XYZ file of C-alpha atoms in Angstrom:
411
model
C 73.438 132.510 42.608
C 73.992 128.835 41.411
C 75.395 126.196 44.612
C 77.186 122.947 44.811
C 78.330 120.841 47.292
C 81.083 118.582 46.276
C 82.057 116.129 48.876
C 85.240 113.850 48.958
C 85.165 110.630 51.367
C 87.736 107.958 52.055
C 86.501 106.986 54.989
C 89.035 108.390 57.396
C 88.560 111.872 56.572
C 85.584 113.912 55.010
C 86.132 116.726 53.080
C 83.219 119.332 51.894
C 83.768 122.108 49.208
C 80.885 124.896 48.653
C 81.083 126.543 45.086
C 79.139 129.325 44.660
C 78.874 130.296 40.784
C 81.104 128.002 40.090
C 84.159 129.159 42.325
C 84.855 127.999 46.130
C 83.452 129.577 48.665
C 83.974 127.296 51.884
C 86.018 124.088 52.667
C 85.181 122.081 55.335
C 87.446 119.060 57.076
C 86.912 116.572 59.665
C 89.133 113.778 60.205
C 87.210 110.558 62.256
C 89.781 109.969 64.540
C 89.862 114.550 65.506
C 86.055 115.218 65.217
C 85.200 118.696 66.719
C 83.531 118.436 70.082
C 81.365 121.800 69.243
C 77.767 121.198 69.957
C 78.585 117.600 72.067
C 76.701 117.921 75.652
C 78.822 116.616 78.857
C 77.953 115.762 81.991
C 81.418 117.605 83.481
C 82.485 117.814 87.217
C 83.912 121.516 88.321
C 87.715 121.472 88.991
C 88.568 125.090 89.409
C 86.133 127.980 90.626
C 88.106 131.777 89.623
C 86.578 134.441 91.606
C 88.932 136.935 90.414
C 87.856 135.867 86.677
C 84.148 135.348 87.381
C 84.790 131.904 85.656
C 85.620 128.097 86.353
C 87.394 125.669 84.428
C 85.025 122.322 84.248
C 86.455 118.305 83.731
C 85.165 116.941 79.852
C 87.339 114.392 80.005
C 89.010 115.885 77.291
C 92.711 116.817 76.892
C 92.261 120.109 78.470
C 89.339 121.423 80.684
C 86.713 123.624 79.462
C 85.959 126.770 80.247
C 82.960 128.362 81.721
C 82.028 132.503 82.339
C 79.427 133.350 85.108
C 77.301 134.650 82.799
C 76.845 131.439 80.858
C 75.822 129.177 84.073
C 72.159 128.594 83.841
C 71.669 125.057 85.670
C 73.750 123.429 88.072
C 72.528 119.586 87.973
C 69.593 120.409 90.945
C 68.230 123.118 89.227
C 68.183 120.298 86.138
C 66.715 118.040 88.095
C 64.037 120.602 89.853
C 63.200 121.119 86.135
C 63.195 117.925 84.820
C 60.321 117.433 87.735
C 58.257 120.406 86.919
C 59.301 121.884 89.738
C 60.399 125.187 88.318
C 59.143 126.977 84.996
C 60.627 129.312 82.838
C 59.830 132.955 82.823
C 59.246 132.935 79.085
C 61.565 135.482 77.945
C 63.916 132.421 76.865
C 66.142 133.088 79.319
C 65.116 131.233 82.254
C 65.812 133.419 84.755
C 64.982 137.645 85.929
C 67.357 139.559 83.981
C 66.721 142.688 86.399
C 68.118 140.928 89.364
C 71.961 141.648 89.632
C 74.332 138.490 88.065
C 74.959 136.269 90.659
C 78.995 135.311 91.307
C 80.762 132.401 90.084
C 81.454 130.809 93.953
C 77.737 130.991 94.319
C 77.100 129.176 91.675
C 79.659 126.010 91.690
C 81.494 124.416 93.687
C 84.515 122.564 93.270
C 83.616 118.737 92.634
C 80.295 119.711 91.482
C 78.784 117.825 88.639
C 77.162 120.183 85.962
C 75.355 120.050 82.875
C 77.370 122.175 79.842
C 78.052 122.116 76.248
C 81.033 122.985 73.706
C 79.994 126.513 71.861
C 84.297 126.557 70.937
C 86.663 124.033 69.860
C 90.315 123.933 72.498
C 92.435 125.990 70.592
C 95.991 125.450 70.864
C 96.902 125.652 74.638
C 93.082 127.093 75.536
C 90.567 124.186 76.863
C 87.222 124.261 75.192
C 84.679 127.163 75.302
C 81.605 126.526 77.460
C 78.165 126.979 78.338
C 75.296 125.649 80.130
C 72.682 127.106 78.027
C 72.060 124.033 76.140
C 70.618 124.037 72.589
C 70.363 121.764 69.711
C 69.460 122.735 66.259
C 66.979 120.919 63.783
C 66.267 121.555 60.296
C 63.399 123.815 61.430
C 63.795 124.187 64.905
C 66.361 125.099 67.613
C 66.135 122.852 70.778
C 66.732 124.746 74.285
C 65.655 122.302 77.407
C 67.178 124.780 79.839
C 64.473 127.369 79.490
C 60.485 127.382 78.484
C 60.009 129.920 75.617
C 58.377 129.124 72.310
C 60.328 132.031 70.012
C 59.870 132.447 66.351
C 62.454 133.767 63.857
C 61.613 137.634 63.075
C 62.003 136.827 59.398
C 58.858 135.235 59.254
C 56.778 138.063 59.231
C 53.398 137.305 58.531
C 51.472 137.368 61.832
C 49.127 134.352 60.636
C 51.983 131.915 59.687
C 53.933 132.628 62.862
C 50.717 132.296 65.094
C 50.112 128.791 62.849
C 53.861 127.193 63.631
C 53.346 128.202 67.565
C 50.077 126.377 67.708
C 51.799 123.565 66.091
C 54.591 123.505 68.924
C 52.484 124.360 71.813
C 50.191 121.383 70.824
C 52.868 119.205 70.655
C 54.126 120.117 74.415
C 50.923 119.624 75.707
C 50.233 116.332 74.100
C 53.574 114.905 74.707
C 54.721 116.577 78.085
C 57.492 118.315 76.481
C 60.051 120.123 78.183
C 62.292 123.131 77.247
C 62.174 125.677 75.031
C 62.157 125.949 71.164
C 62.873 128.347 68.647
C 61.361 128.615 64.999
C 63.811 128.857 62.469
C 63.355 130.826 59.204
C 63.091 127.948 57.424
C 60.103 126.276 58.992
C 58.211 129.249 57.272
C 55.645 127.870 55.172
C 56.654 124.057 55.989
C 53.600 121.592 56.758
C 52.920 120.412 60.332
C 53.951 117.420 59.939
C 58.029 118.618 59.213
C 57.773 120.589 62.491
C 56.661 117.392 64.295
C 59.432 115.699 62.899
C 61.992 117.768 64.514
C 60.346 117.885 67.769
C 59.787 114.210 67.916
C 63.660 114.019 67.273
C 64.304 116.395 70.098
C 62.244 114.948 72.200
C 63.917 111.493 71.544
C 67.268 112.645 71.950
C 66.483 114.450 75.564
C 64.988 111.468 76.781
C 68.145 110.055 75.601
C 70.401 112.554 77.285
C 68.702 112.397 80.852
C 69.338 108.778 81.162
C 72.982 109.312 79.927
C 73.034 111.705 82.762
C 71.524 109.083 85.111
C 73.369 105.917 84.199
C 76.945 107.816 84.093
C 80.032 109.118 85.843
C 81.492 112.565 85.648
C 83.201 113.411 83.264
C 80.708 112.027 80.725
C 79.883 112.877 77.188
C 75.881 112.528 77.064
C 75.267 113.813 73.349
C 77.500 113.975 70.521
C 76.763 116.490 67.675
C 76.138 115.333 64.304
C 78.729 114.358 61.804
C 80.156 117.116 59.819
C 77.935 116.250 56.253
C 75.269 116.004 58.478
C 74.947 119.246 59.786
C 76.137 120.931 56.591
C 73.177 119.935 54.836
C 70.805 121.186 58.041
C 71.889 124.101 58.161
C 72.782 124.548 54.413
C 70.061 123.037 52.142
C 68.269 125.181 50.126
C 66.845 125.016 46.391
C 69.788 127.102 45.358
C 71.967 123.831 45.337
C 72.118 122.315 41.865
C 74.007 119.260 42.635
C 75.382 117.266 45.599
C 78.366 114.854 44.493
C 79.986 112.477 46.778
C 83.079 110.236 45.707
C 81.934 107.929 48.450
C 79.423 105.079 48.381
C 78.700 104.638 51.794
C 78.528 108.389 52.079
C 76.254 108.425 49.029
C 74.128 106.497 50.503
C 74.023 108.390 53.489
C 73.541 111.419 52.294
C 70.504 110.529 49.626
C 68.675 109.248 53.287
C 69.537 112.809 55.102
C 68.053 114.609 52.329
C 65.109 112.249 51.602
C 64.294 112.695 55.258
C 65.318 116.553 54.814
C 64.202 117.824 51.678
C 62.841 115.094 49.473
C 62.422 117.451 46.004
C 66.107 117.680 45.985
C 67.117 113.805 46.348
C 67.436 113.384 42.750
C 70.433 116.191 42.679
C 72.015 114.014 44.714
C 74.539 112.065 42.666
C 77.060 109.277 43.087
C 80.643 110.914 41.484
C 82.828 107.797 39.367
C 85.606 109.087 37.582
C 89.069 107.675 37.993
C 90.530 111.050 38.937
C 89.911 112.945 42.154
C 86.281 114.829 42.597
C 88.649 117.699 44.228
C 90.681 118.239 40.618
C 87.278 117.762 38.480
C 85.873 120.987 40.135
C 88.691 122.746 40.994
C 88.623 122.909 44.472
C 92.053 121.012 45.134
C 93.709 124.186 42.807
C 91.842 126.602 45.563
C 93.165 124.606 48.510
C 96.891 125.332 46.629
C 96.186 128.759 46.705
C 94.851 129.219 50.100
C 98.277 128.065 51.419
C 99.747 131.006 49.970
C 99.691 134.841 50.701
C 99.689 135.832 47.382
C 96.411 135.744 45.337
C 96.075 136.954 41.543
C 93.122 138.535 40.403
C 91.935 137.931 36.272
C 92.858 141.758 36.152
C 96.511 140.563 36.599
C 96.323 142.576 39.982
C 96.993 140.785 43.332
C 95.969 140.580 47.043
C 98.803 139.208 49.750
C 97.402 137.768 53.191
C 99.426 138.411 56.188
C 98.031 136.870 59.347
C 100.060 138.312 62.486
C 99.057 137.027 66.563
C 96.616 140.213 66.771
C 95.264 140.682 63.449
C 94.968 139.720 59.663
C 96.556 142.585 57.438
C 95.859 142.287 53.449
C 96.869 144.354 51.003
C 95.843 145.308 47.354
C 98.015 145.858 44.296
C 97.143 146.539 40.390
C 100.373 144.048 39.627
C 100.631 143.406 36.148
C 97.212 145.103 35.361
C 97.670 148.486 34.068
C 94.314 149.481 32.615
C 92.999 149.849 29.075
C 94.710 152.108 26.725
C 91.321 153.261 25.866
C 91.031 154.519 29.184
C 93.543 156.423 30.116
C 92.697 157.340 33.743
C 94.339 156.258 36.820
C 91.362 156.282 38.867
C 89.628 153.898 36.704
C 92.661 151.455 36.760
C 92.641 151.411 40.007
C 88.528 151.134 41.051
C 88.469 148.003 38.599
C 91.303 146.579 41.030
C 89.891 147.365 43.750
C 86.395 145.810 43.321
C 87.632 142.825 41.964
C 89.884 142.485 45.143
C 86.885 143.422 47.345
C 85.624 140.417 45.984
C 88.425 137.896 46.136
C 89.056 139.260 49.514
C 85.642 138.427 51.227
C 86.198 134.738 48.991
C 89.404 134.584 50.739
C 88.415 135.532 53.783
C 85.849 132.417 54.394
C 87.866 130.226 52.490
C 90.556 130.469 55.092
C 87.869 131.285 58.022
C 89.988 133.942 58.939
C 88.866 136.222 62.252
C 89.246 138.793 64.409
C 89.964 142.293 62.986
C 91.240 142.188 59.249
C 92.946 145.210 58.024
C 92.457 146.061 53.828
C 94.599 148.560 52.411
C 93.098 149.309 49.171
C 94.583 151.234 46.530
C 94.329 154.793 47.026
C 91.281 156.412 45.420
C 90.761 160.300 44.724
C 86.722 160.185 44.630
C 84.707 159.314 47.421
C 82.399 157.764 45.406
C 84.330 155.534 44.284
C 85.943 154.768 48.360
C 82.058 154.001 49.022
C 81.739 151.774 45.983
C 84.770 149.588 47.022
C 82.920 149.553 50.522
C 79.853 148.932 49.477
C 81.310 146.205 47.611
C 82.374 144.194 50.858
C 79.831 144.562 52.653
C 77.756 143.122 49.852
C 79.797 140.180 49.578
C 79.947 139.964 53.543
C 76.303 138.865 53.242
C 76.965 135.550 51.642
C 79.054 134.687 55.152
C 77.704 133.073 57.484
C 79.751 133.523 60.307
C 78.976 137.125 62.163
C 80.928 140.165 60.593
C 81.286 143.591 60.623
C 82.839 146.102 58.137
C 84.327 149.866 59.388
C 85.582 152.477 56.422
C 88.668 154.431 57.872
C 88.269 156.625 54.501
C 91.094 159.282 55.443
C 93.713 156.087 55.306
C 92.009 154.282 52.066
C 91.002 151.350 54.681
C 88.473 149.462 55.290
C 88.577 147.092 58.784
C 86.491 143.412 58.822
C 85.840 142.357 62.303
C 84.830 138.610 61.699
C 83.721 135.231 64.248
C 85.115 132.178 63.478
């Protein structure tokens, strides 16, 4: 599979289109003036403490407070502090605390007017505040970040014992020469990578803590103390791989920007990289203003002349095959087969559609009615195959006695 990453700046408002073989996978938007707040770290004060919900809502500063579960309040500010002096260790399991002992309650925990530590995992979405938690963590392009605990992890997809025993010495060493704090997790792509990329990172997170504790010293609740990385920014952390043929911006400044991040990221790739200086929009060169179109619409054509209409309801997303105008080869003369072909093809378009739109929640496909269970399984097979290209956690259920097949799917 072939990637680009076509990216459209005026300034104002940065847009980012994935294409995967040459059609659009993912479109991403962020607009300076409404940049998420996922991943930003505050310094928040505690206005509301729920018993009855086993929750509190917590003061950003924002529009709307946050809100925080029991069971994602790891550090009030003291404990910070306590660990911050060395006072306190973590158990090593990376969770910082005995998972045997029974979950303590919400009005043990906080108080109202207390000053706490947290960070966005969820943007406010219409009249809810912001999701939160106090397990802090910060991902790097080979490491994840967690200075509430004190765990060295490694990702289980690096399975040779040698290489993961090799990136833990490299970490470890690093704590003990530089007094680090916290905990860190290797990410799959630090597999192979020389010592001196892992460094990098942890240098970085080691800057940026220092950073954040004398945020947390030098200001009043509610206080933001660490702001997560622009949108480009963490696209190409999280997304970079060889796969990407070419990176085109429409932007100068962002150009220049981004040929820095992936010098600094992944140098081999710099040169695919390239400045885009046609009179007409990027977005209509590569097609990804025509997909935009579409995705406002419920209707989608397949080639086949076959369709798939999108009907998002309050409690679920309900979409629904037809063969349309396609009605099969007059060679083949077999209804079945007519209707398999539509039905992968829409298996296809629907998972496209799917993360295009970033739908979630449960998603209900009616497929076209198929005689042989071989062929049901095919269809199925089909989308979970193309659920593995998603990176957002999903789930797909056959219902084969209705022709279904349910998506459960994170945002």
């Amino acid at each position: 599979m072939t990637k680009e990453m076509i990216i459209s700046s005026n300034g104002h408002e940065t847009m980012v289109a994935i294409l995967e073989d040459d059609l659009v996978a993912e479109i991403f938007v962020e607009r300076e003036r409404q940049r998420g707040v996922v991943g930003n770290v505050y310094k928040g004060r505690v206005s509301k403490v729920l018993p009855g919900m086993q929750s509190s809502f917590i003061d950003l500063g924002l529009e709307r407070d946050g809100f925080l579960y029991v069971a994602d309040v790891v550090d009030t500010l003291e404990e910070f502090e306590k660990l911050e002096a060395g006072e306190e260790e973590g158990s090593g399991d990376g969770k910082g605390h005995d998972e045997h002992r029974p979950q303590p309650k919400i009005e043990d925990l906080l108080k109202e007017g207390q000053e706490i530590l947290v960070q966005v995992v969820k943007e406010p979405l219409g009249t809810k505040g912001a999701r939160l938690t106090s397990h802090v963590t910060m991902a790097g392009r080979f490491l994840v970040f967690m200075p509430t605990v004190d765990h060295v992890g490694v990702s289980r997809k690096i399975e040779s014992r040698e290489e993961r025993s090799r990136l833990r010495g490299i970490v470890r060493e690093f704590r003990e020469a530089h007094g680090f704090t916290g905990g860190v997790i290797i990410r799959t792509a630090a597999g192979g990578r020389p010592k001196e990329d892992i460094v990098s990172d942890l240098e970085a997170f080691h800057t940026i803590w220092l950073e954040i504790r004398q945020r947390m010293e030098s200001s009043r609740a509610p206080a933001v103390v660490y702001r997560e990385q622009s949108l480009v920014g963490k696209l190409l952390r999280d997304l970079l791989t060889d796969e990407f043929q070419a990176i085109r911006i429409d932007h100068p400044l962002e150009y220049q920007r981004v040929l820095e991040l992936v010098g600094r990221i992944m140098p081999a790739l710099a040169p695919k990289v390239k400045l885009y200086s046609k009179p007409y929009p990027i977005f209509e060169e590569y097609g990804v203003q025509a997909e935009i179109d579409k995705a406002l619409k419920s209707k989608v054509w397949l080639k086949s002349g076959g369709s798939i209409v999108i009907n998002q309801t309050e409690a679920l997303v309900a979409i629904d095959v037809n063969t349309g105008r396609y009605v099969g080869k007059k060679t083949a003369g077999r209804l079945e087969d007519t209707i398999i072909k539509t039905n992968l093809e829409a298996a296809k378009e629907i998972v496209r559609q799917i993360r295009l739109r970033d739908l979630g929640g449960i998603i209900v496909c009616d497929f076209i009615d198929m005689e042989e269970k071989k062929n049901r399984q095919k269809v199925f097979g089909a989308v979970e195959q193309e659920l593995r290209k998603d990176r957002a956690p999903s789930k797909a259920l056959q219902v084969s006695d209705f022709g279904l097949v349910i998506v459960t799917r994170k945002r």
